[in-house]
Amino acid sequence: MSSVAKNEEMSYWVDRLGVSLSPDRSELEMLELNELKMVDLLPEMLLMIRSVVAKQTFCFRREPIKIIENGVSISFQNIIHSPSTPQVQPHVRIVPLHVATELTFPKAVNIQQVTILVSLDYLKSFIGKAHRTFDYLFDNDKTLWIEEFMSPEIAAIANEIAKSSCGEPLSDAFYRLKSLELLFHLFKNLSARTQVTHQQLTKYELESIYRVRDQLANYMDRPFLQEELVKISGMNVIKLRKLFTQVFGMGMYPYYQRLRMQEAGRLLRDELLSVSETGYRLGFSNLSYFGRLFESHFGSKPKKWMQLHKRTSSGSKKQYDT
């Protein structure tokens, strides 16, 4: 698809989704569309596959999406590793369609997504009796924001969807099947999250939680200091712990260690650092402890894992997120 065709396709779906842009649509001009594919499985689902790089940092307010009356957006973000362009950590994000959302596109950062807009009634039917476990997702009276780590199973399926060139006559069946596979593995992971009573989140609370998350992500080589995080959040420690767990599915310290282990995998695989170099870069003075933590996260010792996940000469590799 040519650049002009991609922009026309994006403009068409922007209108159909009811996304509010400025009159001159300058937001679209600031995005370089590397890939765009829309799969219409409405009224149950809409599948969007895109890869974009912003020419400059900008934000805009995405108004409620009404193409699905009662639904959620499930975005599998940064599914394909791209060493040549900066990316944020791969993750899955769930946001209700009925609320406005502030979207930020950082300059020169590659955003690669498979996004499923799905009806909650269809989702509940798909999950079956187990939907009671996830009642917090089906409560439209609450503004929820859920973020989950990318698992190997999810990454593999999302990559298959993104790279597929499946054509007619069975393309809809293929994309529906793969979308349901993604949802199955996602909800399997969500069922293992730390259970909390979910509550309405304000914009201020969500911004506070992400300030804490960013602090953890930006300083993985520093000791975990809860007092510092409490100060950054502007909340008391009990509220911070509860809301952080609500959004990310685990407490701050387990999340911090998981981020460090994901970064350890990247350093071993992509930068070809030694086990000791990796451990020291991430602030571990005790390499035996680093090795045990790595093994508990990945299922194998760092050296063995590194040998299994070395880049091939063609540049392909295995996913490492867990």
PDB file of C-alpha atoms in Angstrom:
ATOM      1  CA  MET A   1       0.000   0.000   0.000  1.00  0.00           C
ATOM      2  CA  SER A   2       1.417   3.393  -1.008  1.00  0.00           C
ATOM      3  CA  SER A   3       1.846   6.263   1.482  1.00  0.00           C
ATOM      4  CA  VAL A   4      -1.069   8.118  -0.105  1.00  0.00           C
ATOM      5  CA  ALA A   5      -3.293   5.035   0.119  1.00  0.00           C
ATOM      6  CA  LYS A   6      -2.292   4.481   3.757  1.00  0.00           C
ATOM      7  CA  ASN A   7      -3.168   8.066   4.637  1.00  0.00           C
ATOM      8  CA  GLU A   8      -6.502   7.801   2.839  1.00  0.00           C
ATOM      9  CA  GLU A   9      -7.256   4.561   4.670  1.00  0.00           C
ATOM     10  CA  MET A  10      -6.330   6.120   8.003  1.00  0.00           C
ATOM     11  CA  SER A  11      -8.461   9.193   7.274  1.00  0.00           C
ATOM     12  CA  TYR A  12     -11.443   6.971   6.404  1.00  0.00           C
ATOM     13  CA  TRP A  13     -11.200   5.059   9.679  1.00  0.00           C
ATOM     14  CA  VAL A  14     -10.576   8.203  11.724  1.00  0.00           C
ATOM     15  CA  ASP A  15     -13.933   9.462  10.474  1.00  0.00           C
ATOM     16  CA  ARG A  16     -15.699   6.155  10.984  1.00  0.00           C
ATOM     17  CA  LEU A  17     -14.365   5.736  14.519  1.00  0.00           C
ATOM     18  CA  GLY A  18     -15.327   9.285  15.386  1.00  0.00           C
ATOM     19  CA  VAL A  19     -11.814  10.292  16.424  1.00  0.00           C
ATOM     20  CA  SER A  20     -11.651  14.057  16.917  1.00  0.00           C
ATOM     21  CA  LEU A  21      -8.811  15.752  15.036  1.00  0.00           C
ATOM     22  CA  SER A  22      -8.026  19.389  14.327  1.00  0.00           C
ATOM     23  CA  PRO A  23      -9.785  20.885  11.275  1.00  0.00           C
ATOM     24  CA  ASP A  24      -6.639  20.644   9.128  1.00  0.00           C
ATOM     25  CA  ARG A  25      -5.921  17.068  10.340  1.00  0.00           C
ATOM     26  CA  SER A  26      -2.338  18.080  11.085  1.00  0.00           C
ATOM     27  CA  GLU A  27      -2.039  15.108  13.460  1.00  0.00           C
ATOM     28  CA  LEU A  28      -2.068  12.726  10.504  1.00  0.00           C
ATOM     29  CA  GLU A  29       0.645  14.760   8.794  1.00  0.00           C
ATOM     30  CA  MET A  30       2.888  14.311  11.832  1.00  0.00           C
ATOM     31  CA  LEU A  31       2.721  10.511  11.610  1.00  0.00           C
ATOM     32  CA  GLU A  32       4.776   8.412   9.238  1.00  0.00           C
ATOM     33  CA  LEU A  33       2.653   5.334   8.510  1.00  0.00           C
ATOM     34  CA  ASN A  34       4.908   2.335   7.893  1.00  0.00           C
ATOM     35  CA  GLU A  35       2.059  -0.140   8.054  1.00  0.00           C
ATOM     36  CA  LEU A  36      -1.721   0.071   8.253  1.00  0.00           C
ATOM     37  CA  LYS A  37      -4.269  -2.722   7.998  1.00  0.00           C
ATOM     38  CA  MET A  38      -7.895  -2.596   9.148  1.00  0.00           C
ATOM     39  CA  VAL A  39      -9.959  -5.789   9.394  1.00  0.00           C
ATOM     40  CA  ASP A  40     -13.706  -5.173   9.718  1.00  0.00           C
ATOM     41  CA  LEU A  41     -15.228  -7.918  11.884  1.00  0.00           C
ATOM     42  CA  LEU A  42     -18.055  -5.699  13.095  1.00  0.00           C
ATOM     43  CA  PRO A  43     -20.358  -5.641  14.946  1.00  0.00           C
ATOM     44  CA  GLU A  44     -18.316  -7.848  17.315  1.00  0.00           C
ATOM     45  CA  MET A  45     -14.747  -6.717  16.618  1.00  0.00           C
ATOM     46  CA  LEU A  46     -12.547  -4.373  14.656  1.00  0.00           C
ATOM     47  CA  LEU A  47      -8.897  -5.319  14.206  1.00  0.00           C
ATOM     48  CA  MET A  48      -6.274  -2.620  13.565  1.00  0.00           C
ATOM     49  CA  ILE A  49      -2.647  -3.343  12.655  1.00  0.00           C
ATOM     50  CA  ARG A  50      -0.345  -0.354  12.396  1.00  0.00           C
ATOM     51  CA  SER A  51       3.248   0.795  12.641  1.00  0.00           C
ATOM     52  CA  VAL A  52       3.811   4.538  13.009  1.00  0.00           C
ATOM     53  CA  VAL A  53       6.662   6.910  13.816  1.00  0.00           C
ATOM     54  CA  ALA A  54       5.909  10.487  14.858  1.00  0.00           C
ATOM     55  CA  LYS A  55       7.894  13.192  13.101  1.00  0.00           C
ATOM     56  CA  GLN A  56       7.621  15.289  16.261  1.00  0.00           C
ATOM     57  CA  THR A  57       6.202  14.718  19.725  1.00  0.00           C
ATOM     58  CA  PHE A  58       2.525  15.594  19.949  1.00  0.00           C
ATOM     59  CA  CYS A  59      -0.560  14.767  21.998  1.00  0.00           C
ATOM     60  CA  PHE A  60      -4.223  14.787  21.183  1.00  0.00           C
ATOM     61  CA  ARG A  61      -7.438  13.879  22.927  1.00  0.00           C
ATOM     62  CA  ARG A  62      -9.182  10.827  21.534  1.00  0.00           C
ATOM     63  CA  GLU A  63     -12.898  11.229  22.100  1.00  0.00           C
ATOM     64  CA  PRO A  64     -15.072   8.204  22.983  1.00  0.00           C
ATOM     65  CA  ILE A  65     -15.302   5.656  20.168  1.00  0.00           C
ATOM     66  CA  LYS A  66     -18.900   4.868  19.264  1.00  0.00           C
ATOM     67  CA  ILE A  67     -18.505   2.357  16.443  1.00  0.00           C
ATOM     68  CA  ILE A  68     -18.982  -0.317  19.142  1.00  0.00           C
ATOM     69  CA  GLU A  69     -21.544   0.897  21.652  1.00  0.00           C
ATOM     70  CA  ASN A  70     -20.267  -0.982  24.711  1.00  0.00           C
ATOM     71  CA  GLY A  71     -16.719  -2.195  24.329  1.00  0.00           C
ATOM     72  CA  VAL A  72     -13.024  -1.994  25.110  1.00  0.00           C
ATOM     73  CA  SER A  73      -9.815  -1.359  23.203  1.00  0.00           C
ATOM     74  CA  ILE A  74      -7.156  -4.038  23.733  1.00  0.00           C
ATOM     75  CA  SER A  75      -3.842  -2.897  22.304  1.00  0.00           C
ATOM     76  CA  PHE A  76      -0.851  -5.227  21.917  1.00  0.00           C
ATOM     77  CA  GLN A  77       1.907  -2.638  21.627  1.00  0.00           C
ATOM     78  CA  ASN A  78       5.472  -2.905  20.289  1.00  0.00           C
ATOM     79  CA  ILE A  79       5.078  -6.511  19.299  1.00  0.00           C
ATOM     80  CA  ILE A  80       7.926  -6.562  16.777  1.00  0.00           C
ATOM     81  CA  HIS A  81      11.440  -5.822  17.984  1.00  0.00           C
ATOM     82  CA  SER A  82      13.000  -2.997  15.995  1.00  0.00           C
ATOM     83  CA  PRO A  83      16.628  -2.317  17.040  1.00  0.00           C
ATOM     84  CA  SER A  84      17.021   0.548  14.568  1.00  0.00           C
ATOM     85  CA  THR A  85      14.206   2.680  16.020  1.00  0.00           C
ATOM     86  CA  PRO A  86      13.614   3.459  19.718  1.00  0.00           C
ATOM     87  CA  GLN A  87      10.616   1.714  21.276  1.00  0.00           C
ATOM     88  CA  VAL A  88       8.856   1.583  24.609  1.00  0.00           C
ATOM     89  CA  GLN A  89       8.530  -1.677  26.531  1.00  0.00           C
ATOM     90  CA  PRO A  90       6.181  -4.222  24.878  1.00  0.00           C
ATOM     91  CA  HIS A  91       2.881  -4.379  26.748  1.00  0.00           C
ATOM     92  CA  VAL A  92      -0.864  -4.958  26.475  1.00  0.00           C
ATOM     93  CA  ARG A  93      -3.226  -2.145  27.407  1.00  0.00           C
ATOM     94  CA  ILE A  94      -6.996  -2.345  27.992  1.00  0.00           C
ATOM     95  CA  VAL A  95      -9.039   0.867  27.896  1.00  0.00           C
ATOM     96  CA  PRO A  96     -12.847   1.311  27.719  1.00  0.00           C
ATOM     97  CA  LEU A  97     -14.150   2.827  24.483  1.00  0.00           C
ATOM     98  CA  HIS A  98     -16.720   5.059  26.189  1.00  0.00           C
ATOM     99  CA  VAL A  99     -14.166   7.422  27.768  1.00  0.00           C
ATOM    100  CA  ALA A 100     -11.914  10.014  26.166  1.00  0.00           C
ATOM    101  CA  THR A 101      -8.195   9.242  26.178  1.00  0.00           C
ATOM    102  CA  GLU A 102      -5.097  11.416  25.959  1.00  0.00           C
ATOM    103  CA  LEU A 103      -2.762   9.925  23.343  1.00  0.00           C
ATOM    104  CA  THR A 104       0.925  10.799  23.137  1.00  0.00           C
ATOM    105  CA  PHE A 105       3.208  10.066  20.184  1.00  0.00           C
ATOM    106  CA  PRO A 106       6.877  10.638  21.147  1.00  0.00           C
ATOM    107  CA  LYS A 107       9.161  11.876  18.374  1.00  0.00           C
ATOM    108  CA  ALA A 108      11.049   9.174  16.427  1.00  0.00           C
ATOM    109  CA  VAL A 109       9.669   6.324  18.568  1.00  0.00           C
ATOM    110  CA  ASN A 110       8.326   3.367  16.634  1.00  0.00           C
ATOM    111  CA  ILE A 111       4.826   2.400  17.817  1.00  0.00           C
ATOM    112  CA  GLN A 112       3.801  -1.006  16.495  1.00  0.00           C
ATOM    113  CA  GLN A 113       0.389  -2.296  17.469  1.00  0.00           C
ATOM    114  CA  VAL A 114      -2.233  -4.915  16.958  1.00  0.00           C
ATOM    115  CA  THR A 115      -5.402  -3.421  18.480  1.00  0.00           C
ATOM    116  CA  ILE A 116      -8.721  -5.177  18.954  1.00  0.00           C
ATOM    117  CA  LEU A 117     -11.852  -3.122  19.540  1.00  0.00           C
ATOM    118  CA  VAL A 118     -14.304  -5.653  20.919  1.00  0.00           C
ATOM    119  CA  SER A 119     -17.877  -5.638  22.182  1.00  0.00           C
ATOM    120  CA  LEU A 120     -18.135  -6.491  25.885  1.00  0.00           C
ATOM    121  CA  ASP A 121     -21.148  -8.724  25.210  1.00  0.00           C
ATOM    122  CA  TYR A 122     -19.144 -10.675  22.631  1.00  0.00           C
ATOM    123  CA  LEU A 123     -16.155 -10.814  24.984  1.00  0.00           C
ATOM    124  CA  LYS A 124     -18.308 -12.074  27.857  1.00  0.00           C
ATOM    125  CA  SER A 125     -19.804 -14.742  25.615  1.00  0.00           C
ATOM    126  CA  PHE A 126     -16.320 -15.810  24.478  1.00  0.00           C
ATOM    127  CA  ILE A 127     -14.968 -16.069  28.036  1.00  0.00           C
ATOM    128  CA  GLY A 128     -18.039 -18.012  29.203  1.00  0.00           C
ATOM    129  CA  LYS A 129     -18.619 -18.742  32.877  1.00  0.00           C
ATOM    130  CA  ALA A 130     -15.134 -17.483  33.737  1.00  0.00           C
ATOM    131  CA  HIS A 131     -16.269 -13.909  32.971  1.00  0.00           C
ATOM    132  CA  ARG A 132     -17.155 -13.532  36.658  1.00  0.00           C
ATOM    133  CA  THR A 133     -13.427 -13.426  37.393  1.00  0.00           C
ATOM    134  CA  PHE A 134     -13.170 -10.327  35.225  1.00  0.00           C
ATOM    135  CA  ASP A 135     -16.305  -8.460  36.274  1.00  0.00           C
ATOM    136  CA  TYR A 136     -14.238  -5.297  36.751  1.00  0.00           C
ATOM    137  CA  LEU A 137     -13.818  -5.113  32.965  1.00  0.00           C
ATOM    138  CA  PHE A 138     -17.555  -5.231  32.352  1.00  0.00           C
ATOM    139  CA  ASP A 139     -18.497  -2.412  34.717  1.00  0.00           C
ATOM    140  CA  ASN A 140     -19.141   0.690  32.615  1.00  0.00           C
ATOM    141  CA  ASP A 141     -19.571   2.797  35.745  1.00  0.00           C
ATOM    142  CA  LYS A 142     -15.824   2.632  36.315  1.00  0.00           C
ATOM    143  CA  THR A 143     -13.075   4.087  34.176  1.00  0.00           C
ATOM    144  CA  LEU A 144     -10.514   1.315  34.140  1.00  0.00           C
ATOM    145  CA  TRP A 145      -7.049   1.248  32.697  1.00  0.00           C
ATOM    146  CA  ILE A 146      -5.276  -2.115  32.704  1.00  0.00           C
ATOM    147  CA  GLU A 147      -1.725  -2.779  31.559  1.00  0.00           C
ATOM    148  CA  GLU A 148      -0.208  -6.258  31.274  1.00  0.00           C
ATOM    149  CA  PHE A 149       3.231  -7.548  30.345  1.00  0.00           C
ATOM    150  CA  MET A 150       3.657  -9.152  26.924  1.00  0.00           C
ATOM    151  CA  SER A 151       3.953 -12.950  27.205  1.00  0.00           C
ATOM    152  CA  PRO A 152       5.793 -15.103  24.625  1.00  0.00           C
ATOM    153  CA  GLU A 153       2.511 -16.669  23.485  1.00  0.00           C
ATOM    154  CA  ILE A 154       0.864 -13.294  22.963  1.00  0.00           C
ATOM    155  CA  ALA A 155       3.921 -11.874  21.187  1.00  0.00           C
ATOM    156  CA  ALA A 156       4.072 -14.847  18.801  1.00  0.00           C
ATOM    157  CA  ILE A 157       0.386 -14.609  17.810  1.00  0.00           C
ATOM    158  CA  ALA A 158       0.445 -10.815  17.496  1.00  0.00           C
ATOM    159  CA  ASN A 159       3.509 -11.059  15.257  1.00  0.00           C
ATOM    160  CA  GLU A 160       1.747 -13.670  13.120  1.00  0.00           C
ATOM    161  CA  ILE A 161      -1.229 -11.342  12.711  1.00  0.00           C
ATOM    162  CA  ALA A 162       0.983  -8.344  11.879  1.00  0.00           C
ATOM    163  CA  LYS A 163       3.019 -10.207   9.286  1.00  0.00           C
ATOM    164  CA  SER A 164       0.150 -12.114   7.689  1.00  0.00           C
ATOM    165  CA  SER A 165      -0.826 -11.445   4.092  1.00  0.00           C
ATOM    166  CA  CYS A 166      -3.864 -13.730   4.297  1.00  0.00           C
ATOM    167  CA  GLY A 167      -6.219 -12.927   1.432  1.00  0.00           C
ATOM    168  CA  GLU A 168      -9.757 -13.725   0.459  1.00  0.00           C
ATOM    169  CA  PRO A 169     -11.879 -15.783   0.741  1.00  0.00           C
ATOM    170  CA  LEU A 170     -10.916 -16.844   4.305  1.00  0.00           C
ATOM    171  CA  SER A 171      -9.130 -13.737   5.555  1.00  0.00           C
ATOM    172  CA  ASP A 172     -11.931 -12.755   7.960  1.00  0.00           C
ATOM    173  CA  ALA A 173     -11.977 -16.253   9.446  1.00  0.00           C
ATOM    174  CA  PHE A 174      -8.171 -16.174   9.888  1.00  0.00           C
ATOM    175  CA  TYR A 175      -8.129 -12.784  11.619  1.00  0.00           C
ATOM    176  CA  ARG A 176     -11.109 -13.631  13.827  1.00  0.00           C
ATOM    177  CA  LEU A 177      -9.473 -16.897  14.901  1.00  0.00           C
ATOM    178  CA  LYS A 178      -6.137 -15.231  15.658  1.00  0.00           C
ATOM    179  CA  SER A 179      -7.832 -12.400  17.524  1.00  0.00           C
ATOM    180  CA  LEU A 180      -9.626 -14.913  19.719  1.00  0.00           C
ATOM    181  CA  GLU A 181      -6.303 -16.692  20.337  1.00  0.00           C
ATOM    182  CA  LEU A 182      -4.846 -13.398  21.528  1.00  0.00           C
ATOM    183  CA  LEU A 183      -7.806 -12.808  23.815  1.00  0.00           C
ATOM    184  CA  PHE A 184      -7.563 -16.330  25.251  1.00  0.00           C
ATOM    185  CA  HIS A 185      -3.896 -15.951  26.212  1.00  0.00           C
ATOM    186  CA  LEU A 186      -4.465 -12.429  27.518  1.00  0.00           C
ATOM    187  CA  PHE A 187      -7.284 -13.469  29.825  1.00  0.00           C
ATOM    188  CA  LYS A 188      -5.296 -16.503  30.943  1.00  0.00           C
ATOM    189  CA  ASN A 189      -2.584 -14.063  32.072  1.00  0.00           C
ATOM    190  CA  LEU A 190      -5.083 -11.634  33.603  1.00  0.00           C
ATOM    191  CA  SER A 191      -6.474 -14.455  35.749  1.00  0.00           C
ATOM    192  CA  ALA A 192      -3.068 -14.711  37.488  1.00  0.00           C
ATOM    193  CA  ARG A 193      -2.978 -11.033  38.510  1.00  0.00           C
ATOM    194  CA  THR A 194      -3.019 -10.026  42.160  1.00  0.00           C
ATOM    195  CA  GLN A 195      -6.667  -9.603  43.099  1.00  0.00           C
ATOM    196  CA  VAL A 196      -7.793  -6.168  44.252  1.00  0.00           C
ATOM    197  CA  THR A 197     -11.110  -4.360  44.472  1.00  0.00           C
ATOM    198  CA  HIS A 198     -11.124  -2.185  41.374  1.00  0.00           C
ATOM    199  CA  GLN A 199     -12.173   1.411  41.766  1.00  0.00           C
ATOM    200  CA  GLN A 200     -12.801   4.415  39.553  1.00  0.00           C
ATOM    201  CA  LEU A 201      -9.570   6.092  38.441  1.00  0.00           C
ATOM    202  CA  THR A 202      -9.238   9.827  37.980  1.00  0.00           C
ATOM    203  CA  LYS A 203      -6.919  11.368  35.412  1.00  0.00           C
ATOM    204  CA  TYR A 204      -4.687  12.629  38.231  1.00  0.00           C
ATOM    205  CA  GLU A 205      -4.445   9.166  39.812  1.00  0.00           C
ATOM    206  CA  LEU A 206      -3.584   7.521  36.510  1.00  0.00           C
ATOM    207  CA  GLU A 207      -0.900  10.110  35.776  1.00  0.00           C
ATOM    208  CA  SER A 208       0.524   9.571  39.274  1.00  0.00           C
ATOM    209  CA  ILE A 209       0.681   5.805  38.807  1.00  0.00           C
ATOM    210  CA  TYR A 210       2.518   6.215  35.494  1.00  0.00           C
ATOM    211  CA  ARG A 211       4.997   8.647  37.044  1.00  0.00           C
ATOM    212  CA  VAL A 212       5.868   5.891  39.502  1.00  0.00           C
ATOM    213  CA  ARG A 213       6.064   3.288  36.728  1.00  0.00           C
ATOM    214  CA  ASP A 214       8.339   5.563  34.672  1.00  0.00           C
ATOM    215  CA  GLN A 215      10.601   6.093  37.672  1.00  0.00           C
ATOM    216  CA  LEU A 216      10.964   2.323  38.059  1.00  0.00           C
ATOM    217  CA  ALA A 217      11.601   1.857  34.328  1.00  0.00           C
ATOM    218  CA  ASN A 218      14.136   4.690  34.063  1.00  0.00           C
ATOM    219  CA  TYR A 219      16.235   3.710  37.082  1.00  0.00           C
ATOM    220  CA  MET A 220      16.457  -0.074  37.031  1.00  0.00           C
ATOM    221  CA  ASP A 221      20.080   0.062  38.227  1.00  0.00           C
ATOM    222  CA  ARG A 222      19.115   1.830  41.455  1.00  0.00           C
ATOM    223  CA  PRO A 223      17.795   0.300  44.691  1.00  0.00           C
ATOM    224  CA  PHE A 224      14.036   0.147  45.092  1.00  0.00           C
ATOM    225  CA  LEU A 225      13.050   2.999  47.413  1.00  0.00           C
ATOM    226  CA  GLN A 226       9.370   2.971  48.311  1.00  0.00           C
ATOM    227  CA  GLU A 227       9.560   6.312  50.140  1.00  0.00           C
ATOM    228  CA  GLU A 228      10.793   8.024  46.976  1.00  0.00           C
ATOM    229  CA  LEU A 229       7.971   6.514  44.912  1.00  0.00           C
ATOM    230  CA  VAL A 230       5.362   7.600  47.443  1.00  0.00           C
ATOM    231  CA  LYS A 231       6.686  11.158  47.222  1.00  0.00           C
ATOM    232  CA  ILE A 232       6.622  11.103  43.413  1.00  0.00           C
ATOM    233  CA  SER A 233       3.037   9.840  43.378  1.00  0.00           C
ATOM    234  CA  GLY A 234       1.620  12.448  45.765  1.00  0.00           C
ATOM    235  CA  MET A 235      -0.453   9.682  47.412  1.00  0.00           C
ATOM    236  CA  ASN A 236      -0.210   7.851  50.678  1.00  0.00           C
ATOM    237  CA  VAL A 237       1.518   4.476  50.516  1.00  0.00           C
ATOM    238  CA  ILE A 238      -1.662   2.393  50.943  1.00  0.00           C
ATOM    239  CA  LYS A 239      -3.468   4.112  48.079  1.00  0.00           C
ATOM    240  CA  LEU A 240      -0.380   3.965  45.845  1.00  0.00           C
ATOM    241  CA  ARG A 241       0.071   0.239  46.402  1.00  0.00           C
ATOM    242  CA  LYS A 242      -3.593  -0.459  45.691  1.00  0.00           C
ATOM    243  CA  LEU A 243      -3.880   1.603  42.514  1.00  0.00           C
ATOM    244  CA  PHE A 244      -0.526   0.441  41.158  1.00  0.00           C
ATOM    245  CA  THR A 245      -1.611  -3.174  41.617  1.00  0.00           C
ATOM    246  CA  GLN A 246      -4.984  -2.391  40.019  1.00  0.00           C
ATOM    247  CA  VAL A 247      -3.360  -1.042  36.857  1.00  0.00           C
ATOM    248  CA  PHE A 248      -0.341  -3.347  36.533  1.00  0.00           C
ATOM    249  CA  GLY A 249      -1.525  -6.522  38.219  1.00  0.00           C
ATOM    250  CA  MET A 250       1.297  -6.728  40.767  1.00  0.00           C
ATOM    251  CA  GLY A 251       2.971  -4.667  43.453  1.00  0.00           C
ATOM    252  CA  MET A 252       5.660  -2.082  42.784  1.00  0.00           C
ATOM    253  CA  TYR A 253       8.618  -4.216  43.890  1.00  0.00           C
ATOM    254  CA  PRO A 254       7.649  -7.335  41.855  1.00  0.00           C
ATOM    255  CA  TYR A 255       7.033  -5.023  38.878  1.00  0.00           C
ATOM    256  CA  TYR A 256      10.449  -3.411  39.353  1.00  0.00           C
ATOM    257  CA  GLN A 257      12.149  -6.824  39.401  1.00  0.00           C
ATOM    258  CA  ARG A 258      10.248  -7.958  36.335  1.00  0.00           C
ATOM    259  CA  LEU A 259      11.344  -4.864  34.421  1.00  0.00           C
ATOM    260  CA  ARG A 260      14.956  -5.564  35.417  1.00  0.00           C
ATOM    261  CA  MET A 261      14.740  -9.151  34.209  1.00  0.00           C
ATOM    262  CA  GLN A 262      13.259  -8.097  30.877  1.00  0.00           C
ATOM    263  CA  GLU A 263      16.091  -5.610  30.476  1.00  0.00           C
ATOM    264  CA  ALA A 264      18.576  -8.334  31.436  1.00  0.00           C
ATOM    265  CA  GLY A 265      17.211 -10.498  28.626  1.00  0.00           C
ATOM    266  CA  ARG A 266      17.574  -7.631  26.168  1.00  0.00           C
ATOM    267  CA  LEU A 267      21.145  -6.872  27.223  1.00  0.00           C
ATOM    268  CA  LEU A 268      22.181 -10.523  26.928  1.00  0.00           C
ATOM    269  CA  ARG A 269      20.464 -11.036  23.591  1.00  0.00           C
ATOM    270  CA  ASP A 270      20.799  -7.718  21.763  1.00  0.00           C
ATOM    271  CA  GLU A 271      23.909  -6.100  23.220  1.00  0.00           C
ATOM    272  CA  LEU A 272      25.693  -9.435  23.794  1.00  0.00           C
ATOM    273  CA  LEU A 273      26.859  -8.451  27.268  1.00  0.00           C
ATOM    274  CA  SER A 274      28.253 -11.127  29.542  1.00  0.00           C
ATOM    275  CA  VAL A 275      26.199 -12.339  32.498  1.00  0.00           C
ATOM    276  CA  SER A 276      28.378 -10.400  34.942  1.00  0.00           C
ATOM    277  CA  GLU A 277      28.264  -7.215  32.830  1.00  0.00           C
ATOM    278  CA  THR A 278      24.472  -7.477  32.659  1.00  0.00           C
ATOM    279  CA  GLY A 279      24.096  -8.038  36.376  1.00  0.00           C
ATOM    280  CA  TYR A 280      26.356  -5.142  37.317  1.00  0.00           C
ATOM    281  CA  ARG A 281      24.681  -2.772  34.821  1.00  0.00           C
ATOM    282  CA  LEU A 282      21.331  -3.486  36.477  1.00  0.00           C
ATOM    283  CA  GLY A 283      22.717  -2.751  39.936  1.00  0.00           C
ATOM    284  CA  PHE A 284      23.211  -6.308  41.215  1.00  0.00           C
ATOM    285  CA  SER A 285      26.284  -6.593  43.432  1.00  0.00           C
ATOM    286  CA  ASN A 286      25.477 -10.247  44.149  1.00  0.00           C
ATOM    287  CA  LEU A 287      25.656 -12.116  40.847  1.00  0.00           C
ATOM    288  CA  SER A 288      24.472 -15.367  42.430  1.00  0.00           C
ATOM    289  CA  TYR A 289      21.242 -13.618  43.434  1.00  0.00           C
ATOM    290  CA  PHE A 290      20.961 -12.131  39.943  1.00  0.00           C
ATOM    291  CA  GLY A 291      21.302 -15.611  38.437  1.00  0.00           C
ATOM    292  CA  ARG A 292      18.632 -17.084  40.726  1.00  0.00           C
ATOM    293  CA  LEU A 293      16.232 -14.233  39.992  1.00  0.00           C
ATOM    294  CA  PHE A 294      16.837 -14.567  36.252  1.00  0.00           C
ATOM    295  CA  GLU A 295      16.232 -18.321  36.380  1.00  0.00           C
ATOM    296  CA  SER A 296      13.000 -17.887  38.339  1.00  0.00           C
ATOM    297  CA  HIS A 297      11.821 -15.429  35.662  1.00  0.00           C
ATOM    298  CA  PHE A 298      12.940 -17.198  32.452  1.00  0.00           C
ATOM    299  CA  GLY A 299      13.184 -20.830  33.557  1.00  0.00           C
ATOM    300  CA  SER A 300      16.895 -21.194  32.777  1.00  0.00           C
ATOM    301  CA  LYS A 301      20.210 -19.784  33.976  1.00  0.00           C
ATOM    302  CA  PRO A 302      21.411 -16.587  32.231  1.00  0.00           C
ATOM    303  CA  LYS A 303      24.291 -18.200  30.353  1.00  0.00           C
ATOM    304  CA  LYS A 304      22.167 -21.047  29.014  1.00  0.00           C
ATOM    305  CA  TRP A 305      19.340 -18.647  28.126  1.00  0.00           C
ATOM    306  CA  MET A 306      21.784 -16.400  26.272  1.00  0.00           C
ATOM    307  CA  GLN A 307      23.036 -19.324  24.172  1.00  0.00           C
ATOM    308  CA  LEU A 308      19.464 -20.267  23.230  1.00  0.00           C
ATOM    309  CA  HIS A 309      18.479 -16.705  22.310  1.00  0.00           C
ATOM    310  CA  LYS A 310      21.492 -15.489  20.360  1.00  0.00           C
ATOM    311  CA  ARG A 311      20.671 -13.558  17.200  1.00  0.00           C
ATOM    312  CA  THR A 312      20.920 -15.556  14.006  1.00  0.00           C
ATOM    313  CA  SER A 313      22.881 -14.181  11.050  1.00  0.00           C
ATOM    314  CA  SER A 314      19.595 -13.083   9.452  1.00  0.00           C
ATOM    315  CA  GLY A 315      18.726 -11.031  12.492  1.00  0.00           C
ATOM    316  CA  SER A 316      15.730 -13.086  13.556  1.00  0.00           C
ATOM    317  CA  LYS A 317      15.240 -13.970  17.201  1.00  0.00           C
ATOM    318  CA  LYS A 318      12.926 -15.318  19.806  1.00  0.00           C
ATOM    319  CA  GLN A 319      10.741 -13.210  22.018  1.00  0.00           C
ATOM    320  CA  TYR A 320      11.974 -12.924  25.582  1.00  0.00           C
ATOM    321  CA  ASP A 321       9.152 -11.279  27.484  1.00  0.00           C
ATOM    322  CA  THR A 322       7.338 -13.306  30.105  1.00  0.00           C
TER     323      THR A 322
END
